[in-house]
C-alpha cells in the first residue's frame, strides 16, 4: 500500500476517521464528558471494529439530534463528515499494520477538525480535502 488514495480508502483508516468524527459529535453535543468515547472504545475499535462501531454509530444519533436542534449547520457538517468517514464495511479484526492505519485515520481526522478554515474562495485541488468542522461552522 503506497498510494495515499489507497490508504485513505482502506477500511481501517476510515474506521479511525469515523471514531474521531463520533468523538467530535459527542464533544460538541455534551461538552467535556468525564470519559470520551475514545477513552472507552479506542482499544476495541482499533482491533475489532465490527464488534463496536454499530454501537458507536447508534450512540452518536441522539447527540446529532441535539445538535440539529441547537446548531443545525454544525449538525449537517458533522453528518456529512460521518458519511464521508464511513467505510464500506467494518472489518472483524485488524492486523498490526491495519491498526497503524486506524491510528493514522483517527489523528488525521482530529487534525482536520483543528485546522483553521481557508478564508479564500478558491476551490480545493484534487489532493486537498476541505476542512470539515470547527465549532464555528453553522
mmCIF file of C-alpha atoms in Angstrom:
data_model
loop_
_atom_site.group_PDB
_atom_site.id
_atom_site.type_symbol
_atom_site.label_atom_id
_atom_site.label_comp_id
_atom_site.label_asym_id
_atom_site.label_seq_id
_atom_site.Cartn_x
_atom_site.Cartn_y
_atom_site.Cartn_z
ATOM 1 C CA UNK A 1 0.000 0.000 0.000
ATOM 2 C CA UNK A 2 1.903 3.011 -1.251
ATOM 3 C CA UNK A 3 -0.600 5.457 -2.669
ATOM 4 C CA UNK A 4 -2.345 7.999 -0.487
ATOM 5 C CA UNK A 5 -5.713 7.244 -2.070
ATOM 6 C CA UNK A 6 -5.300 3.530 -1.274
ATOM 7 C CA UNK A 7 -4.554 4.344 2.348
ATOM 8 C CA UNK A 8 -7.409 6.841 2.668
ATOM 9 C CA UNK A 9 -9.915 4.367 1.252
ATOM 10 C CA UNK A 10 -8.748 1.439 3.420
ATOM 11 C CA UNK A 11 -11.466 0.361 5.894
ATOM 12 C CA UNK A 12 -9.055 0.511 8.860
ATOM 13 C CA UNK A 13 -8.071 4.100 8.038
ATOM 14 C CA UNK A 14 -11.706 5.094 7.560
ATOM 15 C CA UNK A 15 -12.647 3.461 10.882
ATOM 16 C CA UNK A 16 -10.059 5.645 12.603
ATOM 17 C CA UNK A 17 -11.525 8.742 10.974
ATOM 18 C CA UNK A 18 -15.001 7.582 11.930
ATOM 19 C CA UNK A 19 -14.060 7.265 15.596
ATOM 20 C CA UNK A 20 -12.710 10.828 15.568
ATOM 21 C CA UNK A 21 -15.926 12.111 13.970
ATOM 22 C CA UNK A 22 -18.112 10.316 16.511
ATOM 23 C CA UNK A 23 -15.919 11.657 19.331
ATOM 24 C CA UNK A 24 -16.330 15.194 17.935
ATOM 25 C CA UNK A 25 -20.099 14.789 17.724
ATOM 26 C CA UNK A 26 -20.207 13.713 21.384
ATOM 27 C CA UNK A 27 -17.927 16.528 22.476
ATOM 28 C CA UNK A 28 -19.919 19.258 20.742
ATOM 29 C CA UNK A 29 -23.256 17.857 21.934
ATOM 30 C CA UNK A 30 -22.473 17.370 25.619
ATOM 31 C CA UNK A 31 -19.306 19.318 26.294
ATOM 32 C CA UNK A 32 -16.440 17.731 28.152
ATOM 33 C CA UNK A 33 -17.540 14.271 29.362
ATOM 34 C CA UNK A 34 -15.665 12.519 32.151
ATOM 35 C CA UNK A 35 -14.660 9.792 29.689
ATOM 36 C CA UNK A 36 -14.827 10.290 25.937
ATOM 37 C CA UNK A 37 -15.863 7.588 23.524
ATOM 38 C CA UNK A 38 -12.214 7.319 22.575
ATOM 39 C CA UNK A 39 -11.210 6.754 26.205
ATOM 40 C CA UNK A 40 -13.679 3.892 26.394
ATOM 41 C CA UNK A 41 -13.596 2.362 22.921
ATOM 42 C CA UNK A 42 -10.287 3.123 21.176
ATOM 43 C CA UNK A 43 -8.759 -0.275 22.015
ATOM 44 C CA UNK A 44 -11.649 -2.356 20.739
ATOM 45 C CA UNK A 45 -12.385 -0.035 17.801
ATOM 46 C CA UNK A 46 -8.772 -0.312 16.622
ATOM 47 C CA UNK A 47 -8.593 -4.103 16.946
ATOM 48 C CA UNK A 48 -12.126 -5.446 16.401
ATOM 49 C CA UNK A 49 -14.103 -2.668 14.658
ATOM 50 C CA UNK A 50 -17.070 -4.842 13.675
ATOM 51 C CA UNK A 51 -17.811 -5.525 17.327
ATOM 52 C CA UNK A 52 -18.041 -1.876 18.368
ATOM 53 C CA UNK A 53 -18.900 0.519 15.547
ATOM 54 C CA UNK A 54 -22.572 -0.426 15.349
ATOM 55 C CA UNK A 55 -22.906 0.657 18.973
ATOM 56 C CA UNK A 56 -20.849 3.830 18.457
ATOM 57 C CA UNK A 57 -22.832 4.965 15.425
ATOM 58 C CA UNK A 58 -26.078 4.301 17.285
ATOM 59 C CA UNK A 59 -24.777 6.286 20.288
ATOM 60 C CA UNK A 60 -23.989 9.251 18.019
ATOM 61 C CA UNK A 61 -27.580 9.629 16.815
ATOM 62 C CA UNK A 62 -29.026 11.303 19.954
ATOM 63 C CA UNK A 63 -26.051 13.687 20.008
ATOM 64 C CA UNK A 64 -26.680 14.618 16.363
ATOM 65 C CA UNK A 65 -30.362 15.119 17.144
ATOM 66 C CA UNK A 66 -29.468 17.504 19.971
ATOM 67 C CA UNK A 67 -27.075 19.425 17.731
ATOM 68 C CA UNK A 68 -29.712 19.648 14.969
ATOM 69 C CA UNK A 69 -31.998 21.485 17.395
ATOM 70 C CA UNK A 70 -29.279 23.819 18.671
ATOM 71 C CA UNK A 71 -26.911 24.344 15.727
ATOM 72 C CA UNK A 72 -28.368 22.943 12.548
ATOM 73 C CA UNK A 73 -25.465 23.932 10.274
ATOM 74 C CA UNK A 74 -22.957 22.259 12.551
ATOM 75 C CA UNK A 75 -25.094 19.109 12.727
ATOM 76 C CA UNK A 76 -25.283 18.961 8.919
ATOM 77 C CA UNK A 77 -21.499 19.335 8.625
ATOM 78 C CA UNK A 78 -20.971 16.590 11.207
ATOM 79 C CA UNK A 79 -23.406 14.262 9.443
ATOM 80 C CA UNK A 80 -21.503 14.851 6.202
ATOM 81 C CA UNK A 81 -18.231 14.047 8.000
ATOM 82 C CA UNK A 82 -19.839 10.901 9.433
ATOM 83 C CA UNK A 83 -20.919 9.748 5.972
ATOM 84 C CA UNK A 84 -17.518 10.569 4.440
ATOM 85 C CA UNK A 85 -15.675 8.616 7.147
ATOM 86 C CA UNK A 86 -17.928 5.551 6.962
ATOM 87 C CA UNK A 87 -16.119 2.527 5.499
ATOM 88 C CA UNK A 88 -17.833 0.151 3.084
ATOM 89 C CA UNK A 89 -17.744 -2.471 5.857
ATOM 90 C CA UNK A 90 -16.420 -2.888 9.389
ATOM 91 C CA UNK A 91 -13.557 -5.404 9.466
ATOM 92 C CA UNK A 92 -13.865 -8.163 12.053
ATOM 93 C CA UNK A 93 -10.263 -7.756 13.193
ATOM 94 C CA UNK A 94 -7.341 -5.524 12.257
ATOM 95 C CA UNK A 95 -3.735 -6.638 11.843
ATOM 96 C CA UNK A 96 -0.949 -4.608 13.451
ATOM 97 C CA UNK A 97 -0.389 -2.800 10.147
ATOM 98 C CA UNK A 98 -4.103 -2.031 9.900
ATOM 99 C CA UNK A 99 -4.104 -0.800 13.499
ATOM 100 C CA UNK A 100 -1.455 1.675 12.374
ATOM 101 C CA UNK A 101 -3.738 2.796 9.546
ATOM 102 C CA UNK A 102 -6.554 3.166 12.066
ATOM 103 C CA UNK A 103 -4.357 5.445 14.196
ATOM 104 C CA UNK A 104 -3.411 7.498 11.128
ATOM 105 C CA UNK A 105 -7.061 7.944 10.213
ATOM 106 C CA UNK A 106 -8.006 8.913 13.757
ATOM 107 C CA UNK A 107 -5.269 11.504 14.129
ATOM 108 C CA UNK A 108 -5.625 12.840 10.580
ATOM 109 C CA UNK A 109 -9.306 13.481 11.239
ATOM 110 C CA UNK A 110 -8.604 15.156 14.585
ATOM 111 C CA UNK A 111 -6.014 17.380 12.920
ATOM 112 C CA UNK A 112 -8.561 18.299 10.272
ATOM 113 C CA UNK A 113 -11.026 19.415 12.931
ATOM 114 C CA UNK A 114 -8.464 21.826 14.330
ATOM 115 C CA UNK A 115 -7.128 23.151 11.027
ATOM 116 C CA UNK A 116 -8.286 26.744 10.517
ATOM 117 C CA UNK A 117 -10.673 27.217 7.641
ATOM 118 C CA UNK A 118 -9.250 28.752 4.489
ATOM 119 C CA UNK A 119 -10.883 32.153 4.142
ATOM 120 C CA UNK A 120 -10.231 32.456 0.406
ATOM 121 C CA UNK A 121 -12.875 31.390 -2.060
ATOM 122 C CA UNK A 122 -10.613 29.115 -4.091
ATOM 123 C CA UNK A 123 -11.745 25.539 -4.594
ATOM 124 C CA UNK A 124 -9.570 22.759 -3.151
ATOM 125 C CA UNK A 125 -7.388 20.824 -5.554
ATOM 126 C CA UNK A 126 -7.795 17.085 -6.046
ATOM 127 C CA UNK A 127 -5.066 16.423 -3.456
ATOM 128 C CA UNK A 128 -6.583 18.725 -0.835
ATOM 129 C CA UNK A 129 -9.510 17.929 1.368
ATOM 130 C CA UNK A 130 -11.577 20.804 2.743
ATOM 131 C CA UNK A 131 -11.531 21.473 6.450
ATOM 132 C CA UNK A 132 -14.528 19.737 7.913
ATOM 133 C CA UNK A 133 -15.840 21.108 11.138
ATOM 134 C CA UNK A 134 -14.832 23.752 13.557
ATOM 135 C CA UNK A 135 -17.111 24.771 16.401
ATOM 136 C CA UNK A 136 -17.937 27.943 14.489
ATOM 137 C CA UNK A 137 -19.359 26.057 11.475
ATOM 138 C CA UNK A 138 -23.028 26.830 11.059
#
